[in-house]
């Protein structure tokens, strides 16, 4: 398998991939806007205050939803010249480094298995991916990109590199790296909460 370290990975979820039930929880996020607090204004009780904690959770969730929409629009524009959609790019990107079963792709991206299966079948039909035998599970075949699929992703490279350079110039190297680390820590923390007590991860209404 050829080196994939620098291949452009998708920057957002595809419009036809069912990533989660975000909309079902919006009413419980308290309607907190990005400008709710000024610098250093986190309520009378500081970070230990329950209302402040809920406000910060709401702002984090709404901010991530907004980012997903922004990255989705960017991904569609980047993928279009390569003859891909953002969703096709996302699924192909998941198997660039190693083949995976559909269920594994779905878990890694936090989307439904049915959505991945639909896109995987389309990619195979268009010659961009193929199914391979899975030594670990006879029925759960592995999805892997074809050379045509890899070439399509490669064509996204210049636009992807240009976006990375512009974003780095806007934020700065250190700030961008810290943003990535923070998002990774957030995802890991939510995984831990879900494993410990799934029901506790669903945001409830903000206090009146």
PDB file of C-alpha atoms in Angstrom:
ATOM      1  CA  UNK A   1       0.000   0.000   0.000  1.00  0.00           C
ATOM      2  CA  UNK A   2       1.375   3.382  -0.899  1.00  0.00           C
ATOM      3  CA  UNK A   3       2.166   6.041   1.696  1.00  0.00           C
ATOM      4  CA  UNK A   4      -0.933   8.006   2.641  1.00  0.00           C
ATOM      5  CA  UNK A   5       0.413  10.299   5.332  1.00  0.00           C
ATOM      6  CA  UNK A   6      -0.049  13.475   3.331  1.00  0.00           C
ATOM      7  CA  UNK A   7      -3.223  12.551   1.474  1.00  0.00           C
ATOM      8  CA  UNK A   8      -5.966  15.116   2.101  1.00  0.00           C
ATOM      9  CA  UNK A   9      -8.483  13.829   4.606  1.00  0.00           C
ATOM     10  CA  UNK A  10     -12.013  15.269   4.637  1.00  0.00           C
ATOM     11  CA  UNK A  11     -12.681  18.412   6.651  1.00  0.00           C
ATOM     12  CA  UNK A  12     -16.398  17.918   7.252  1.00  0.00           C
ATOM     13  CA  UNK A  13     -19.259  15.451   7.223  1.00  0.00           C
ATOM     14  CA  UNK A  14     -21.214  14.826   4.043  1.00  0.00           C
ATOM     15  CA  UNK A  15     -24.735  16.167   3.645  1.00  0.00           C
ATOM     16  CA  UNK A  16     -26.071  12.698   2.861  1.00  0.00           C
ATOM     17  CA  UNK A  17     -24.426  11.074   5.863  1.00  0.00           C
ATOM     18  CA  UNK A  18     -26.596  10.841   8.975  1.00  0.00           C
ATOM     19  CA  UNK A  19     -24.025  11.874  11.561  1.00  0.00           C
ATOM     20  CA  UNK A  20     -26.205  12.166  14.655  1.00  0.00           C
ATOM     21  CA  UNK A  21     -29.462  13.487  15.987  1.00  0.00           C
ATOM     22  CA  UNK A  22     -28.076  16.971  16.613  1.00  0.00           C
ATOM     23  CA  UNK A  23     -31.360  18.665  15.826  1.00  0.00           C
ATOM     24  CA  UNK A  24     -33.248  16.648  18.424  1.00  0.00           C
ATOM     25  CA  UNK A  25     -31.170  18.204  21.201  1.00  0.00           C
ATOM     26  CA  UNK A  26     -31.033  21.822  20.082  1.00  0.00           C
ATOM     27  CA  UNK A  27     -34.016  22.809  22.215  1.00  0.00           C
ATOM     28  CA  UNK A  28     -32.174  21.510  25.265  1.00  0.00           C
ATOM     29  CA  UNK A  29     -29.059  23.556  24.664  1.00  0.00           C
ATOM     30  CA  UNK A  30     -30.438  26.718  26.160  1.00  0.00           C
ATOM     31  CA  UNK A  31     -30.071  28.943  23.101  1.00  0.00           C
ATOM     32  CA  UNK A  32     -26.746  30.272  24.308  1.00  0.00           C
ATOM     33  CA  UNK A  33     -25.076  32.487  21.728  1.00  0.00           C
ATOM     34  CA  UNK A  34     -21.366  32.828  21.076  1.00  0.00           C
ATOM     35  CA  UNK A  35     -21.356  36.299  22.623  1.00  0.00           C
ATOM     36  CA  UNK A  36     -23.208  35.408  25.827  1.00  0.00           C
ATOM     37  CA  UNK A  37     -20.167  36.077  27.992  1.00  0.00           C
ATOM     38  CA  UNK A  38     -17.516  38.745  27.707  1.00  0.00           C
ATOM     39  CA  UNK A  39     -13.878  38.043  28.464  1.00  0.00           C
ATOM     40  CA  UNK A  40     -13.588  36.683  31.986  1.00  0.00           C
ATOM     41  CA  UNK A  41     -17.365  36.793  32.598  1.00  0.00           C
ATOM     42  CA  UNK A  42     -18.373  33.346  33.760  1.00  0.00           C
ATOM     43  CA  UNK A  43     -21.046  34.036  36.342  1.00  0.00           C
ATOM     44  CA  UNK A  44     -20.806  34.690  40.053  1.00  0.00           C
ATOM     45  CA  UNK A  45     -19.677  31.173  40.866  1.00  0.00           C
ATOM     46  CA  UNK A  46     -16.904  30.887  38.274  1.00  0.00           C
ATOM     47  CA  UNK A  47     -16.387  27.605  36.459  1.00  0.00           C
ATOM     48  CA  UNK A  48     -17.832  25.674  39.413  1.00  0.00           C
ATOM     49  CA  UNK A  49     -21.214  27.336  39.020  1.00  0.00           C
ATOM     50  CA  UNK A  50     -23.803  24.908  37.583  1.00  0.00           C
ATOM     51  CA  UNK A  51     -25.366  27.501  35.301  1.00  0.00           C
ATOM     52  CA  UNK A  52     -21.948  28.493  33.970  1.00  0.00           C
ATOM     53  CA  UNK A  53     -21.061  24.865  33.279  1.00  0.00           C
ATOM     54  CA  UNK A  54     -24.314  24.366  31.356  1.00  0.00           C
ATOM     55  CA  UNK A  55     -23.803  27.574  29.413  1.00  0.00           C
ATOM     56  CA  UNK A  56     -20.301  26.488  28.422  1.00  0.00           C
ATOM     57  CA  UNK A  57     -21.596  23.060  27.380  1.00  0.00           C
ATOM     58  CA  UNK A  58     -24.290  24.711  25.265  1.00  0.00           C
ATOM     59  CA  UNK A  59     -21.828  27.067  23.605  1.00  0.00           C
ATOM     60  CA  UNK A  60     -19.455  24.185  22.902  1.00  0.00           C
ATOM     61  CA  UNK A  61     -22.161  22.046  21.308  1.00  0.00           C
ATOM     62  CA  UNK A  62     -23.600  24.873  19.217  1.00  0.00           C
ATOM     63  CA  UNK A  63     -20.105  25.911  18.164  1.00  0.00           C
ATOM     64  CA  UNK A  64     -19.314  22.385  16.998  1.00  0.00           C
ATOM     65  CA  UNK A  65     -22.600  22.213  15.066  1.00  0.00           C
ATOM     66  CA  UNK A  66     -21.702  25.499  13.376  1.00  0.00           C
ATOM     67  CA  UNK A  67     -18.204  24.253  12.576  1.00  0.00           C
ATOM     68  CA  UNK A  68     -19.623  21.091  11.051  1.00  0.00           C
ATOM     69  CA  UNK A  69     -21.808  23.175   8.745  1.00  0.00           C
ATOM     70  CA  UNK A  70     -18.868  25.372   7.770  1.00  0.00           C
ATOM     71  CA  UNK A  71     -16.597  22.417   7.107  1.00  0.00           C
ATOM     72  CA  UNK A  72     -19.361  20.671   5.162  1.00  0.00           C
ATOM     73  CA  UNK A  73     -19.659  23.621   2.777  1.00  0.00           C
ATOM     74  CA  UNK A  74     -15.870  23.798   2.408  1.00  0.00           C
ATOM     75  CA  UNK A  75     -15.626  20.044   1.809  1.00  0.00           C
ATOM     76  CA  UNK A  76     -18.215  20.167  -0.953  1.00  0.00           C
ATOM     77  CA  UNK A  77     -16.236  22.889  -2.722  1.00  0.00           C
ATOM     78  CA  UNK A  78     -12.928  21.040  -2.318  1.00  0.00           C
ATOM     79  CA  UNK A  79     -14.347  17.699  -3.466  1.00  0.00           C
ATOM     80  CA  UNK A  80     -16.289  18.969  -6.475  1.00  0.00           C
ATOM     81  CA  UNK A  81     -13.303  19.368  -8.880  1.00  0.00           C
ATOM     82  CA  UNK A  82     -12.326  15.745  -8.153  1.00  0.00           C
ATOM     83  CA  UNK A  83     -15.782  14.476  -9.070  1.00  0.00           C
ATOM     84  CA  UNK A  84     -16.588  13.627  -5.457  1.00  0.00           C
ATOM     85  CA  UNK A  85     -19.081  14.819  -2.895  1.00  0.00           C
ATOM     86  CA  UNK A  86     -18.125  15.588   0.692  1.00  0.00           C
ATOM     87  CA  UNK A  87     -19.785  12.333   1.799  1.00  0.00           C
ATOM     88  CA  UNK A  88     -17.903  10.231  -0.751  1.00  0.00           C
ATOM     89  CA  UNK A  89     -14.648  11.906   0.263  1.00  0.00           C
ATOM     90  CA  UNK A  90     -15.374  11.268   3.926  1.00  0.00           C
ATOM     91  CA  UNK A  91     -15.896   7.537   3.434  1.00  0.00           C
ATOM     92  CA  UNK A  92     -12.922   7.210   1.077  1.00  0.00           C
ATOM     93  CA  UNK A  93     -10.797   9.161   3.547  1.00  0.00           C
ATOM     94  CA  UNK A  94     -11.637   6.701   6.298  1.00  0.00           C
ATOM     95  CA  UNK A  95     -10.092   3.806   4.354  1.00  0.00           C
ATOM     96  CA  UNK A  96      -7.082   5.484   2.725  1.00  0.00           C
ATOM     97  CA  UNK A  97      -4.624   4.112   5.273  1.00  0.00           C
ATOM     98  CA  UNK A  98      -6.205   0.698   5.774  1.00  0.00           C
ATOM     99  CA  UNK A  99      -9.345  -1.150   4.650  1.00  0.00           C
ATOM    100  CA  UNK A 100     -12.193  -1.200   7.160  1.00  0.00           C
ATOM    101  CA  UNK A 101     -15.608  -2.852   7.467  1.00  0.00           C
ATOM    102  CA  UNK A 102     -18.616  -0.582   7.081  1.00  0.00           C
ATOM    103  CA  UNK A 103     -19.379  -0.826  10.797  1.00  0.00           C
ATOM    104  CA  UNK A 104     -15.822   0.239  11.634  1.00  0.00           C
ATOM    105  CA  UNK A 105     -16.063   3.259   9.339  1.00  0.00           C
ATOM    106  CA  UNK A 106     -19.343   4.256  10.973  1.00  0.00           C
ATOM    107  CA  UNK A 107     -17.865   3.981  14.475  1.00  0.00           C
ATOM    108  CA  UNK A 108     -14.759   5.976  13.578  1.00  0.00           C
ATOM    109  CA  UNK A 109     -16.833   8.842  12.169  1.00  0.00           C
ATOM    110  CA  UNK A 110     -19.770   8.757  14.592  1.00  0.00           C
ATOM    111  CA  UNK A 111     -22.371   8.165  11.880  1.00  0.00           C
ATOM    112  CA  UNK A 112     -24.904   5.449  11.194  1.00  0.00           C
ATOM    113  CA  UNK A 113     -23.926   2.160   9.604  1.00  0.00           C
ATOM    114  CA  UNK A 114     -26.784   2.472   7.115  1.00  0.00           C
ATOM    115  CA  UNK A 115     -25.472   5.807   5.847  1.00  0.00           C
ATOM    116  CA  UNK A 116     -21.970   4.439   5.356  1.00  0.00           C
ATOM    117  CA  UNK A 117     -23.310   1.325   3.631  1.00  0.00           C
ATOM    118  CA  UNK A 118     -25.243   3.451   1.143  1.00  0.00           C
ATOM    119  CA  UNK A 119     -22.199   5.574   0.291  1.00  0.00           C
ATOM    120  CA  UNK A 120     -19.876   2.549   0.189  1.00  0.00           C
ATOM    121  CA  UNK A 121     -22.137   0.805  -2.317  1.00  0.00           C
ATOM    122  CA  UNK A 122     -22.168   3.957  -4.476  1.00  0.00           C
ATOM    123  CA  UNK A 123     -18.373   4.203  -4.370  1.00  0.00           C
ATOM    124  CA  UNK A 124     -18.050   0.556  -5.404  1.00  0.00           C
ATOM    125  CA  UNK A 125     -20.575   1.008  -8.218  1.00  0.00           C
ATOM    126  CA  UNK A 126     -18.569   3.975  -9.539  1.00  0.00           C
ATOM    127  CA  UNK A 127     -15.252   2.137  -9.366  1.00  0.00           C
ATOM    128  CA  UNK A 128     -13.859   4.360  -6.615  1.00  0.00           C
ATOM    129  CA  UNK A 129     -13.755   1.616  -3.975  1.00  0.00           C
ATOM    130  CA  UNK A 130     -14.049  -2.133  -3.747  1.00  0.00           C
ATOM    131  CA  UNK A 131     -14.993  -4.761  -1.200  1.00  0.00           C
ATOM    132  CA  UNK A 132     -12.334  -7.231  -0.072  1.00  0.00           C
ATOM    133  CA  UNK A 133     -12.539 -10.377   2.068  1.00  0.00           C
ATOM    134  CA  UNK A 134     -12.257  -9.820   5.806  1.00  0.00           C
ATOM    135  CA  UNK A 135     -10.122 -12.499   7.508  1.00  0.00           C
ATOM    136  CA  UNK A 136     -11.679 -11.597  10.871  1.00  0.00           C
ATOM    137  CA  UNK A 137     -15.316 -11.774   9.765  1.00  0.00           C
ATOM    138  CA  UNK A 138     -16.542 -13.631   6.706  1.00  0.00           C
ATOM    139  CA  UNK A 139     -19.731 -11.588   6.263  1.00  0.00           C
ATOM    140  CA  UNK A 140     -18.381  -8.119   7.100  1.00  0.00           C
ATOM    141  CA  UNK A 141     -16.310  -7.337   4.014  1.00  0.00           C
ATOM    142  CA  UNK A 142     -13.615  -4.681   4.067  1.00  0.00           C
ATOM    143  CA  UNK A 143     -13.924  -1.491   2.030  1.00  0.00           C
ATOM    144  CA  UNK A 144     -10.797  -0.157   0.343  1.00  0.00           C
ATOM    145  CA  UNK A 145     -10.179   2.526  -2.292  1.00  0.00           C
ATOM    146  CA  UNK A 146      -9.305   1.595  -5.853  1.00  0.00           C
ATOM    147  CA  UNK A 147      -6.517   3.394  -7.680  1.00  0.00           C
ATOM    148  CA  UNK A 148      -9.210   5.549  -9.274  1.00  0.00           C
ATOM    149  CA  UNK A 149     -10.518   6.414  -5.820  1.00  0.00           C
ATOM    150  CA  UNK A 150      -7.050   7.321  -4.564  1.00  0.00           C
ATOM    151  CA  UNK A 151      -6.451   9.437  -7.640  1.00  0.00           C
ATOM    152  CA  UNK A 152      -9.699  11.315  -7.010  1.00  0.00           C
ATOM    153  CA  UNK A 153      -8.626  12.082  -3.440  1.00  0.00           C
ATOM    154  CA  UNK A 154      -5.181  13.133  -4.682  1.00  0.00           C
ATOM    155  CA  UNK A 155      -6.834  15.725  -6.932  1.00  0.00           C
ATOM    156  CA  UNK A 156      -8.259  17.391  -3.833  1.00  0.00           C
ATOM    157  CA  UNK A 157      -4.726  17.870  -2.497  1.00  0.00           C
ATOM    158  CA  UNK A 158      -3.901  21.335  -3.875  1.00  0.00           C
ATOM    159  CA  UNK A 159      -7.116  22.928  -2.612  1.00  0.00           C
ATOM    160  CA  UNK A 160      -6.765  21.141   0.713  1.00  0.00           C
ATOM    161  CA  UNK A 161      -3.178  22.391   1.111  1.00  0.00           C
ATOM    162  CA  UNK A 162      -4.197  25.939   0.228  1.00  0.00           C
ATOM    163  CA  UNK A 163      -6.983  25.903   2.826  1.00  0.00           C
ATOM    164  CA  UNK A 164      -4.602  24.524   5.473  1.00  0.00           C
ATOM    165  CA  UNK A 165      -2.117  27.308   4.742  1.00  0.00           C
ATOM    166  CA  UNK A 166      -4.790  30.022   4.903  1.00  0.00           C
ATOM    167  CA  UNK A 167      -6.241  28.707   8.162  1.00  0.00           C
ATOM    168  CA  UNK A 168      -2.778  28.457   9.709  1.00  0.00           C
ATOM    169  CA  UNK A 169      -2.017  32.023   8.665  1.00  0.00           C
ATOM    170  CA  UNK A 170      -5.301  33.213  10.187  1.00  0.00           C
ATOM    171  CA  UNK A 171      -4.955  31.391  13.529  1.00  0.00           C
ATOM    172  CA  UNK A 172      -1.205  30.904  13.839  1.00  0.00           C
ATOM    173  CA  UNK A 173       0.642  27.592  14.131  1.00  0.00           C
ATOM    174  CA  UNK A 174       0.415  27.305  17.913  1.00  0.00           C
ATOM    175  CA  UNK A 175      -3.262  28.271  18.144  1.00  0.00           C
ATOM    176  CA  UNK A 176      -4.276  25.838  15.412  1.00  0.00           C
ATOM    177  CA  UNK A 177      -2.339  22.997  17.041  1.00  0.00           C
ATOM    178  CA  UNK A 178      -3.915  23.784  20.428  1.00  0.00           C
ATOM    179  CA  UNK A 179      -7.373  23.872  18.831  1.00  0.00           C
ATOM    180  CA  UNK A 180      -6.813  20.389  17.429  1.00  0.00           C
ATOM    181  CA  UNK A 181      -5.626  19.093  20.804  1.00  0.00           C
ATOM    182  CA  UNK A 182      -8.616  20.642  22.581  1.00  0.00           C
ATOM    183  CA  UNK A 183     -11.105  19.101  20.159  1.00  0.00           C
ATOM    184  CA  UNK A 184      -9.401  15.720  20.518  1.00  0.00           C
ATOM    185  CA  UNK A 185      -9.546  15.981  24.323  1.00  0.00           C
ATOM    186  CA  UNK A 186     -13.217  16.937  24.120  1.00  0.00           C
ATOM    187  CA  UNK A 187     -14.016  13.923  21.932  1.00  0.00           C
ATOM    188  CA  UNK A 188     -12.088  11.625  24.272  1.00  0.00           C
ATOM    189  CA  UNK A 189     -13.890  13.033  27.328  1.00  0.00           C
ATOM    190  CA  UNK A 190     -17.304  12.534  25.719  1.00  0.00           C
ATOM    191  CA  UNK A 191     -16.346   8.967  24.768  1.00  0.00           C
ATOM    192  CA  UNK A 192     -15.428   8.327  28.403  1.00  0.00           C
ATOM    193  CA  UNK A 193     -18.716   9.776  29.651  1.00  0.00           C
ATOM    194  CA  UNK A 194     -20.710   7.744  27.156  1.00  0.00           C
ATOM    195  CA  UNK A 195     -18.935   4.545  28.156  1.00  0.00           C
ATOM    196  CA  UNK A 196     -19.491   5.220  31.861  1.00  0.00           C
ATOM    197  CA  UNK A 197     -23.115   6.398  31.717  1.00  0.00           C
ATOM    198  CA  UNK A 198     -24.674   6.898  28.250  1.00  0.00           C
ATOM    199  CA  UNK A 199     -27.763   8.720  29.530  1.00  0.00           C
ATOM    200  CA  UNK A 200     -25.676  11.325  31.330  1.00  0.00           C
ATOM    201  CA  UNK A 201     -24.165  12.654  28.082  1.00  0.00           C
ATOM    202  CA  UNK A 202     -27.456  13.981  26.699  1.00  0.00           C
ATOM    203  CA  UNK A 203     -27.683  17.725  27.484  1.00  0.00           C
ATOM    204  CA  UNK A 204     -30.788  18.722  29.384  1.00  0.00           C
ATOM    205  CA  UNK A 205     -32.555  22.100  29.367  1.00  0.00           C
ATOM    206  CA  UNK A 206     -30.618  25.044  30.721  1.00  0.00           C
ATOM    207  CA  UNK A 207     -32.014  26.354  34.013  1.00  0.00           C
ATOM    208  CA  UNK A 208     -34.412  29.290  33.821  1.00  0.00           C
TER     209      UNK A 208
END
